[in-house]
Amino acid sequence: MGSILNPTPLTNGTSYSFDGSASDNYYSFTLNSDGNVLVSGSDGNNNYIVANIYNSNLAKVKTLVLQGGSESELLSAGDYFFQPIDSDGGSFSLSSTAMNGTPILATPLTNGTSYSFDGSASD
């Protein structure tokens, strides 16, 4: 885990695990242009987590509540800090086409086709 002074840099679309100590769960990411950020996550019991997004001045931009699903947030270009919070720990992923110039990782859907999925919401 990274501290606010030395956050762990995030890689677009990668799943990360975090522990129950909110004081050291800081991550960083950069958006090269304005864009939507898709955040997915849940705690170790597949319940909700809270996640804070801060700008480069450490002002809180958004608080997300993720319950085994995803939430999208439109952010301006710039540097951000991400802090997941849950006393049980958990996992999350963050994706954006504005982050490192790479696309959001997703399975393409075909019209009228049935798909199966597992209990892991982050992928």
Short mmCIF file of N, CA and C in Angstrom, two decimals:
data_model
loop_
_atom_site.label_atom_id
_atom_site.label_comp_id
_atom_site.label_asym_id
_atom_site.label_seq_id
_atom_site.Cartn_x
_atom_site.Cartn_y
_atom_site.Cartn_z
N MET A 1 0.84 -1.17 0.00
CA MET A 1 0.00 0.00 0.00
C MET A 1 0.89 1.24 0.00
N GLY A 2 0.42 2.28 -0.60
CA GLY A 2 1.18 3.51 -0.62
C GLY A 2 0.60 4.53 0.34
N SER A 3 1.43 5.40 0.82
CA SER A 3 0.96 6.49 1.67
C SER A 3 0.57 7.65 0.77
N ILE A 4 -0.03 8.69 1.34
CA ILE A 4 -0.41 9.86 0.53
C ILE A 4 0.83 10.53 -0.04
N LEU A 5 1.98 10.36 0.61
CA LEU A 5 3.23 10.93 0.11
C LEU A 5 3.89 10.06 -0.94
N ASN A 6 3.54 8.77 -0.95
CA ASN A 6 4.13 7.83 -1.90
C ASN A 6 3.05 6.85 -2.36
N PRO A 7 2.05 7.33 -3.14
CA PRO A 7 0.95 6.45 -3.54
C PRO A 7 1.38 5.41 -4.56
N THR A 8 0.68 4.29 -4.59
CA THR A 8 0.92 3.24 -5.57
C THR A 8 0.30 3.67 -6.90
N PRO A 9 1.07 3.74 -7.99
CA PRO A 9 0.50 4.12 -9.28
C PRO A 9 -0.42 3.02 -9.82
N LEU A 10 -1.58 3.41 -10.37
CA LEU A 10 -2.54 2.46 -10.91
C LEU A 10 -2.27 2.22 -12.39
N THR A 11 -2.51 0.99 -12.82
CA THR A 11 -2.45 0.63 -14.23
C THR A 11 -3.88 0.44 -14.71
N ASN A 12 -4.19 1.01 -15.83
CA ASN A 12 -5.53 0.97 -16.41
C ASN A 12 -6.05 -0.46 -16.50
N GLY A 13 -7.24 -0.73 -15.89
CA GLY A 13 -7.90 -2.02 -16.00
C GLY A 13 -7.36 -3.12 -15.12
N THR A 14 -6.36 -2.85 -14.30
CA THR A 14 -5.77 -3.86 -13.43
C THR A 14 -6.52 -3.93 -12.11
N SER A 15 -6.72 -5.13 -11.57
CA SER A 15 -7.39 -5.31 -10.29
C SER A 15 -6.35 -5.23 -9.16
N TYR A 16 -6.68 -4.49 -8.11
CA TYR A 16 -5.79 -4.30 -6.96
C TYR A 16 -6.50 -4.74 -5.69
N SER A 17 -5.76 -5.35 -4.79
CA SER A 17 -6.26 -5.70 -3.46
C SER A 17 -5.76 -4.67 -2.47
N PHE A 18 -6.59 -4.40 -1.44
CA PHE A 18 -6.18 -3.48 -0.40
C PHE A 18 -6.57 -4.06 0.95
N ASP A 19 -5.85 -3.62 1.99
CA ASP A 19 -6.13 -4.13 3.34
C ASP A 19 -7.12 -3.22 4.06
N GLY A 20 -7.46 -3.57 5.28
CA GLY A 20 -8.46 -2.84 6.05
C GLY A 20 -7.99 -1.55 6.66
N SER A 21 -6.73 -1.18 6.47
CA SER A 21 -6.18 0.06 7.03
C SER A 21 -6.33 1.19 6.02
N ALA A 22 -7.33 2.05 6.23
CA ALA A 22 -7.59 3.15 5.28
C ALA A 22 -6.48 4.19 5.27
N SER A 23 -5.70 4.25 6.32
CA SER A 23 -4.69 5.30 6.41
C SER A 23 -3.55 5.14 5.42
N ASP A 24 -3.35 3.93 4.87
CA ASP A 24 -2.25 3.76 3.92
C ASP A 24 -2.69 3.25 2.56
N ASN A 25 -3.98 3.27 2.29
CA ASN A 25 -4.50 2.79 1.00
C ASN A 25 -4.62 3.93 0.01
N TYR A 26 -3.51 4.42 -0.49
CA TYR A 26 -3.53 5.50 -1.47
C TYR A 26 -2.90 5.06 -2.78
N TYR A 27 -3.57 5.39 -3.85
CA TYR A 27 -3.13 5.06 -5.20
C TYR A 27 -3.18 6.34 -6.02
N SER A 28 -2.48 6.37 -7.14
CA SER A 28 -2.50 7.56 -7.98
C SER A 28 -2.74 7.17 -9.43
N PHE A 29 -3.34 8.10 -10.18
CA PHE A 29 -3.52 7.90 -11.61
C PHE A 29 -3.58 9.26 -12.28
N THR A 30 -3.28 9.26 -13.57
CA THR A 30 -3.27 10.49 -14.37
C THR A 30 -4.20 10.31 -15.55
N LEU A 31 -5.04 11.31 -15.78
CA LEU A 31 -5.87 11.35 -16.98
C LEU A 31 -5.24 12.32 -17.95
N ASN A 32 -4.95 11.86 -19.16
CA ASN A 32 -4.32 12.69 -20.17
C ASN A 32 -5.30 13.66 -20.82
N SER A 33 -6.60 13.37 -20.69
CA SER A 33 -7.65 14.23 -21.22
C SER A 33 -8.89 14.04 -20.36
N ASP A 34 -9.87 14.92 -20.52
CA ASP A 34 -11.14 14.74 -19.80
C ASP A 34 -11.74 13.41 -20.21
N GLY A 35 -12.35 12.72 -19.26
CA GLY A 35 -12.97 11.44 -19.61
C GLY A 35 -13.64 10.76 -18.44
N ASN A 36 -14.40 9.73 -18.76
CA ASN A 36 -15.06 8.93 -17.74
C ASN A 36 -14.08 7.93 -17.15
N VAL A 37 -14.19 7.75 -15.84
CA VAL A 37 -13.41 6.75 -15.13
C VAL A 37 -14.40 5.74 -14.59
N LEU A 38 -14.19 4.47 -14.91
CA LEU A 38 -15.05 3.39 -14.45
C LEU A 38 -14.34 2.70 -13.29
N VAL A 39 -14.99 2.69 -12.11
CA VAL A 39 -14.41 2.08 -10.92
C VAL A 39 -15.30 0.92 -10.50
N SER A 40 -14.71 -0.26 -10.28
CA SER A 40 -15.41 -1.45 -9.81
C SER A 40 -14.75 -1.92 -8.53
N GLY A 41 -15.53 -2.52 -7.63
CA GLY A 41 -14.91 -3.04 -6.43
C GLY A 41 -15.88 -3.61 -5.43
N SER A 42 -15.33 -4.38 -4.49
CA SER A 42 -16.08 -4.92 -3.37
C SER A 42 -15.10 -5.30 -2.26
N ASP A 43 -15.64 -5.54 -1.07
CA ASP A 43 -14.76 -5.93 0.03
C ASP A 43 -14.55 -7.44 0.04
N GLY A 44 -13.85 -7.94 1.03
CA GLY A 44 -13.55 -9.36 1.13
C GLY A 44 -14.76 -10.23 1.31
N ASN A 45 -15.90 -9.65 1.69
CA ASN A 45 -17.15 -10.40 1.88
C ASN A 45 -18.14 -10.13 0.76
N ASN A 46 -17.66 -9.57 -0.34
CA ASN A 46 -18.48 -9.19 -1.51
C ASN A 46 -19.55 -8.17 -1.15
N ASN A 47 -19.25 -7.31 -0.17
CA ASN A 47 -20.13 -6.20 0.21
C ASN A 47 -19.55 -4.91 -0.35
N TYR A 48 -20.16 -3.79 0.01
CA TYR A 48 -19.74 -2.51 -0.55
C TYR A 48 -18.43 -2.00 0.06
N ILE A 49 -17.76 -1.17 -0.72
CA ILE A 49 -16.61 -0.40 -0.24
C ILE A 49 -16.90 1.07 -0.53
N VAL A 50 -16.23 1.93 0.19
CA VAL A 50 -16.26 3.36 -0.07
C VAL A 50 -14.92 3.73 -0.68
N ALA A 51 -14.92 4.60 -1.65
CA ALA A 51 -13.67 5.04 -2.28
C ALA A 51 -13.72 6.55 -2.49
N ASN A 52 -12.66 7.21 -2.08
CA ASN A 52 -12.55 8.66 -2.26
C ASN A 52 -11.59 8.95 -3.40
N ILE A 53 -11.94 9.95 -4.21
CA ILE A 53 -11.06 10.45 -5.26
C ILE A 53 -10.69 11.87 -4.89
N TYR A 54 -9.38 12.15 -4.86
CA TYR A 54 -8.86 13.48 -4.54
C TYR A 54 -8.12 14.03 -5.75
N ASN A 55 -8.14 15.36 -5.94
CA ASN A 55 -7.34 15.95 -7.01
C ASN A 55 -5.90 16.15 -6.53
N SER A 56 -5.07 16.73 -7.37
CA SER A 56 -3.65 16.89 -7.03
C SER A 56 -3.42 17.85 -5.87
N ASN A 57 -4.43 18.66 -5.53
CA ASN A 57 -4.34 19.56 -4.37
C ASN A 57 -4.89 18.92 -3.10
N LEU A 58 -5.20 17.62 -3.17
CA LEU A 58 -5.76 16.84 -2.07
C LEU A 58 -7.16 17.29 -1.66
N ALA A 59 -7.87 17.93 -2.57
CA ALA A 59 -9.28 18.27 -2.34
C ALA A 59 -10.13 17.09 -2.82
N LYS A 60 -11.09 16.67 -1.99
CA LYS A 60 -11.94 15.54 -2.35
C LYS A 60 -12.82 15.94 -3.54
N VAL A 61 -12.76 15.11 -4.60
CA VAL A 61 -13.53 15.33 -5.81
C VAL A 61 -14.84 14.55 -5.75
N LYS A 62 -14.77 13.32 -5.24
CA LYS A 62 -15.94 12.44 -5.25
C LYS A 62 -15.76 11.33 -4.24
N THR A 63 -16.86 10.93 -3.61
CA THR A 63 -16.91 9.73 -2.79
C THR A 63 -17.82 8.74 -3.50
N LEU A 64 -17.29 7.55 -3.77
CA LEU A 64 -18.04 6.50 -4.45
C LEU A 64 -18.41 5.42 -3.45
N VAL A 65 -19.58 4.82 -3.60
CA VAL A 65 -19.99 3.65 -2.82
C VAL A 65 -20.19 2.53 -3.82
N LEU A 66 -19.33 1.52 -3.75
CA LEU A 66 -19.34 0.43 -4.72
C LEU A 66 -19.77 -0.85 -4.03
N GLN A 67 -20.88 -1.42 -4.43
CA GLN A 67 -21.36 -2.65 -3.82
C GLN A 67 -21.27 -3.78 -4.83
N GLY A 68 -20.06 -4.27 -5.02
CA GLY A 68 -19.85 -5.38 -5.94
C GLY A 68 -20.15 -5.02 -7.39
N GLY A 69 -20.24 -3.73 -7.68
CA GLY A 69 -20.55 -3.30 -9.03
C GLY A 69 -19.61 -2.21 -9.48
N SER A 70 -20.07 -1.38 -10.39
CA SER A 70 -19.24 -0.33 -10.95
C SER A 70 -19.94 1.01 -10.88
N GLU A 71 -19.14 2.06 -10.89
CA GLU A 71 -19.66 3.41 -10.97
C GLU A 71 -18.75 4.20 -11.89
N SER A 72 -19.36 5.04 -12.71
CA SER A 72 -18.61 5.86 -13.65
C SER A 72 -18.62 7.31 -13.18
N GLU A 73 -17.50 7.98 -13.33
CA GLU A 73 -17.37 9.38 -12.92
C GLU A 73 -16.63 10.14 -14.00
N LEU A 74 -17.16 11.28 -14.41
CA LEU A 74 -16.50 12.14 -15.40
C LEU A 74 -15.51 13.04 -14.67
N LEU A 75 -14.24 12.97 -15.06
CA LEU A 75 -13.18 13.77 -14.45
C LEU A 75 -12.44 14.56 -15.52
N SER A 76 -11.90 15.69 -15.12
CA SER A 76 -11.07 16.50 -16.01
C SER A 76 -9.66 15.93 -16.08
N ALA A 77 -8.93 16.28 -17.11
CA ALA A 77 -7.54 15.86 -17.23
C ALA A 77 -6.76 16.32 -16.00
N GLY A 78 -5.84 15.48 -15.54
CA GLY A 78 -5.02 15.84 -14.39
C GLY A 78 -4.60 14.64 -13.57
N ASP A 79 -3.94 14.91 -12.45
CA ASP A 79 -3.44 13.89 -11.54
C ASP A 79 -4.43 13.72 -10.40
N TYR A 80 -4.66 12.46 -9.99
CA TYR A 80 -5.63 12.14 -8.94
C TYR A 80 -5.07 11.12 -7.97
N PHE A 81 -5.63 11.13 -6.77
CA PHE A 81 -5.36 10.12 -5.75
C PHE A 81 -6.65 9.34 -5.53
N PHE A 82 -6.53 8.05 -5.29
CA PHE A 82 -7.67 7.16 -5.08
C PHE A 82 -7.47 6.45 -3.75
N GLN A 83 -8.49 6.45 -2.89
CA GLN A 83 -8.38 5.82 -1.57
C GLN A 83 -9.59 4.92 -1.31
N PRO A 84 -9.43 3.58 -1.45
CA PRO A 84 -10.51 2.66 -1.09
C PRO A 84 -10.54 2.48 0.43
N ILE A 85 -11.76 2.37 0.99
CA ILE A 85 -11.90 2.23 2.45
C ILE A 85 -12.85 1.09 2.76
N ASP A 86 -12.40 0.12 3.53
CA ASP A 86 -13.26 -0.93 4.06
C ASP A 86 -12.47 -1.66 5.14
N SER A 87 -13.09 -1.87 6.30
CA SER A 87 -12.37 -2.49 7.41
C SER A 87 -12.00 -3.95 7.12
N ASP A 88 -12.67 -4.59 6.14
CA ASP A 88 -12.35 -5.96 5.76
C ASP A 88 -11.35 -6.04 4.62
N GLY A 89 -10.95 -4.89 4.07
CA GLY A 89 -10.13 -4.91 2.87
C GLY A 89 -10.98 -5.28 1.68
N GLY A 90 -10.37 -5.46 0.52
CA GLY A 90 -11.13 -5.82 -0.67
C GLY A 90 -10.31 -5.67 -1.92
N SER A 91 -11.00 -5.46 -3.03
CA SER A 91 -10.31 -5.27 -4.30
C SER A 91 -11.09 -4.27 -5.15
N PHE A 92 -10.39 -3.68 -6.12
CA PHE A 92 -10.99 -2.70 -7.01
C PHE A 92 -10.20 -2.66 -8.31
N SER A 93 -10.81 -2.09 -9.32
CA SER A 93 -10.10 -1.77 -10.56
C SER A 93 -10.62 -0.44 -11.06
N LEU A 94 -9.80 0.24 -11.83
CA LEU A 94 -10.12 1.55 -12.37
C LEU A 94 -9.72 1.55 -13.84
N SER A 95 -10.64 1.97 -14.71
CA SER A 95 -10.37 1.99 -16.16
C SER A 95 -10.84 3.29 -16.76
N SER A 96 -10.12 3.75 -17.77
CA SER A 96 -10.53 4.95 -18.50
C SER A 96 -9.79 5.02 -19.83
N THR A 97 -10.50 5.47 -20.86
CA THR A 97 -9.83 5.68 -22.15
C THR A 97 -8.92 6.89 -22.09
N ALA A 98 -9.12 7.75 -21.08
CA ALA A 98 -8.29 8.95 -20.92
C ALA A 98 -7.03 8.68 -20.11
N MET A 99 -6.88 7.46 -19.62
CA MET A 99 -5.75 7.09 -18.76
C MET A 99 -4.72 6.30 -19.57
N ASN A 100 -3.56 6.84 -19.73
CA ASN A 100 -2.47 6.19 -20.44
C ASN A 100 -2.82 5.83 -21.88
N GLY A 101 -3.86 6.44 -22.44
CA GLY A 101 -4.22 6.19 -23.83
C GLY A 101 -4.68 4.79 -24.15
N THR A 102 -5.03 3.98 -23.14
CA THR A 102 -5.46 2.61 -23.40
C THR A 102 -6.96 2.48 -23.16
N PRO A 103 -7.62 1.58 -23.85
CA PRO A 103 -9.08 1.46 -23.72
C PRO A 103 -9.51 0.75 -22.45
N ILE A 104 -10.77 0.94 -22.09
CA ILE A 104 -11.37 0.18 -21.00
C ILE A 104 -11.44 -1.27 -21.46
N LEU A 105 -11.00 -2.18 -20.61
CA LEU A 105 -11.00 -3.60 -20.95
C LEU A 105 -12.41 -4.15 -20.75
N ALA A 106 -13.00 -4.70 -21.79
CA ALA A 106 -14.35 -5.25 -21.69
C ALA A 106 -14.54 -6.34 -22.73
N THR A 107 -15.46 -7.25 -22.44
CA THR A 107 -15.82 -8.28 -23.39
C THR A 107 -16.85 -7.71 -24.35
N PRO A 108 -16.61 -7.75 -25.66
CA PRO A 108 -17.59 -7.23 -26.61
C PRO A 108 -18.86 -8.08 -26.59
N LEU A 109 -20.03 -7.44 -26.64
CA LEU A 109 -21.30 -8.15 -26.63
C LEU A 109 -21.84 -8.27 -28.05
N THR A 110 -22.51 -9.41 -28.29
CA THR A 110 -23.17 -9.64 -29.57
C THR A 110 -24.67 -9.58 -29.34
N ASN A 111 -25.36 -8.85 -30.18
CA ASN A 111 -26.80 -8.67 -30.07
C ASN A 111 -27.52 -10.01 -29.97
N GLY A 112 -28.35 -10.18 -28.92
CA GLY A 112 -29.17 -11.37 -28.77
C GLY A 112 -28.46 -12.58 -28.21
N THR A 113 -27.20 -12.45 -27.82
CA THR A 113 -26.44 -13.57 -27.28
C THR A 113 -26.51 -13.58 -25.76
N SER A 114 -26.62 -14.78 -25.17
CA SER A 114 -26.66 -14.95 -23.71
C SER A 114 -25.24 -15.14 -23.19
N TYR A 115 -24.91 -14.48 -22.07
CA TYR A 115 -23.58 -14.57 -21.48
C TYR A 115 -23.68 -15.01 -20.03
N SER A 116 -22.70 -15.75 -19.54
CA SER A 116 -22.60 -16.16 -18.14
C SER A 116 -21.51 -15.34 -17.49
N PHE A 117 -21.62 -15.11 -16.19
CA PHE A 117 -20.59 -14.40 -15.46
C PHE A 117 -20.44 -15.01 -14.07
N ASP A 118 -19.26 -14.80 -13.45
CA ASP A 118 -19.01 -15.34 -12.12
C ASP A 118 -19.26 -14.28 -11.06
N GLY A 119 -18.98 -14.60 -9.80
CA GLY A 119 -19.25 -13.70 -8.68
C GLY A 119 -18.23 -12.60 -8.49
N SER A 120 -17.19 -12.56 -9.30
CA SER A 120 -16.16 -11.54 -9.17
C SER A 120 -16.57 -10.31 -9.96
N ALA A 121 -17.01 -9.28 -9.25
CA ALA A 121 -17.52 -8.07 -9.92
C ALA A 121 -16.42 -7.25 -10.55
N SER A 122 -15.18 -7.37 -10.10
CA SER A 122 -14.13 -6.49 -10.58
C SER A 122 -13.67 -6.82 -12.00
N ASP A 123 -14.02 -8.02 -12.53
CA ASP A 123 -13.58 -8.37 -13.89
C ASP A 123 -14.74 -8.77 -14.79
#
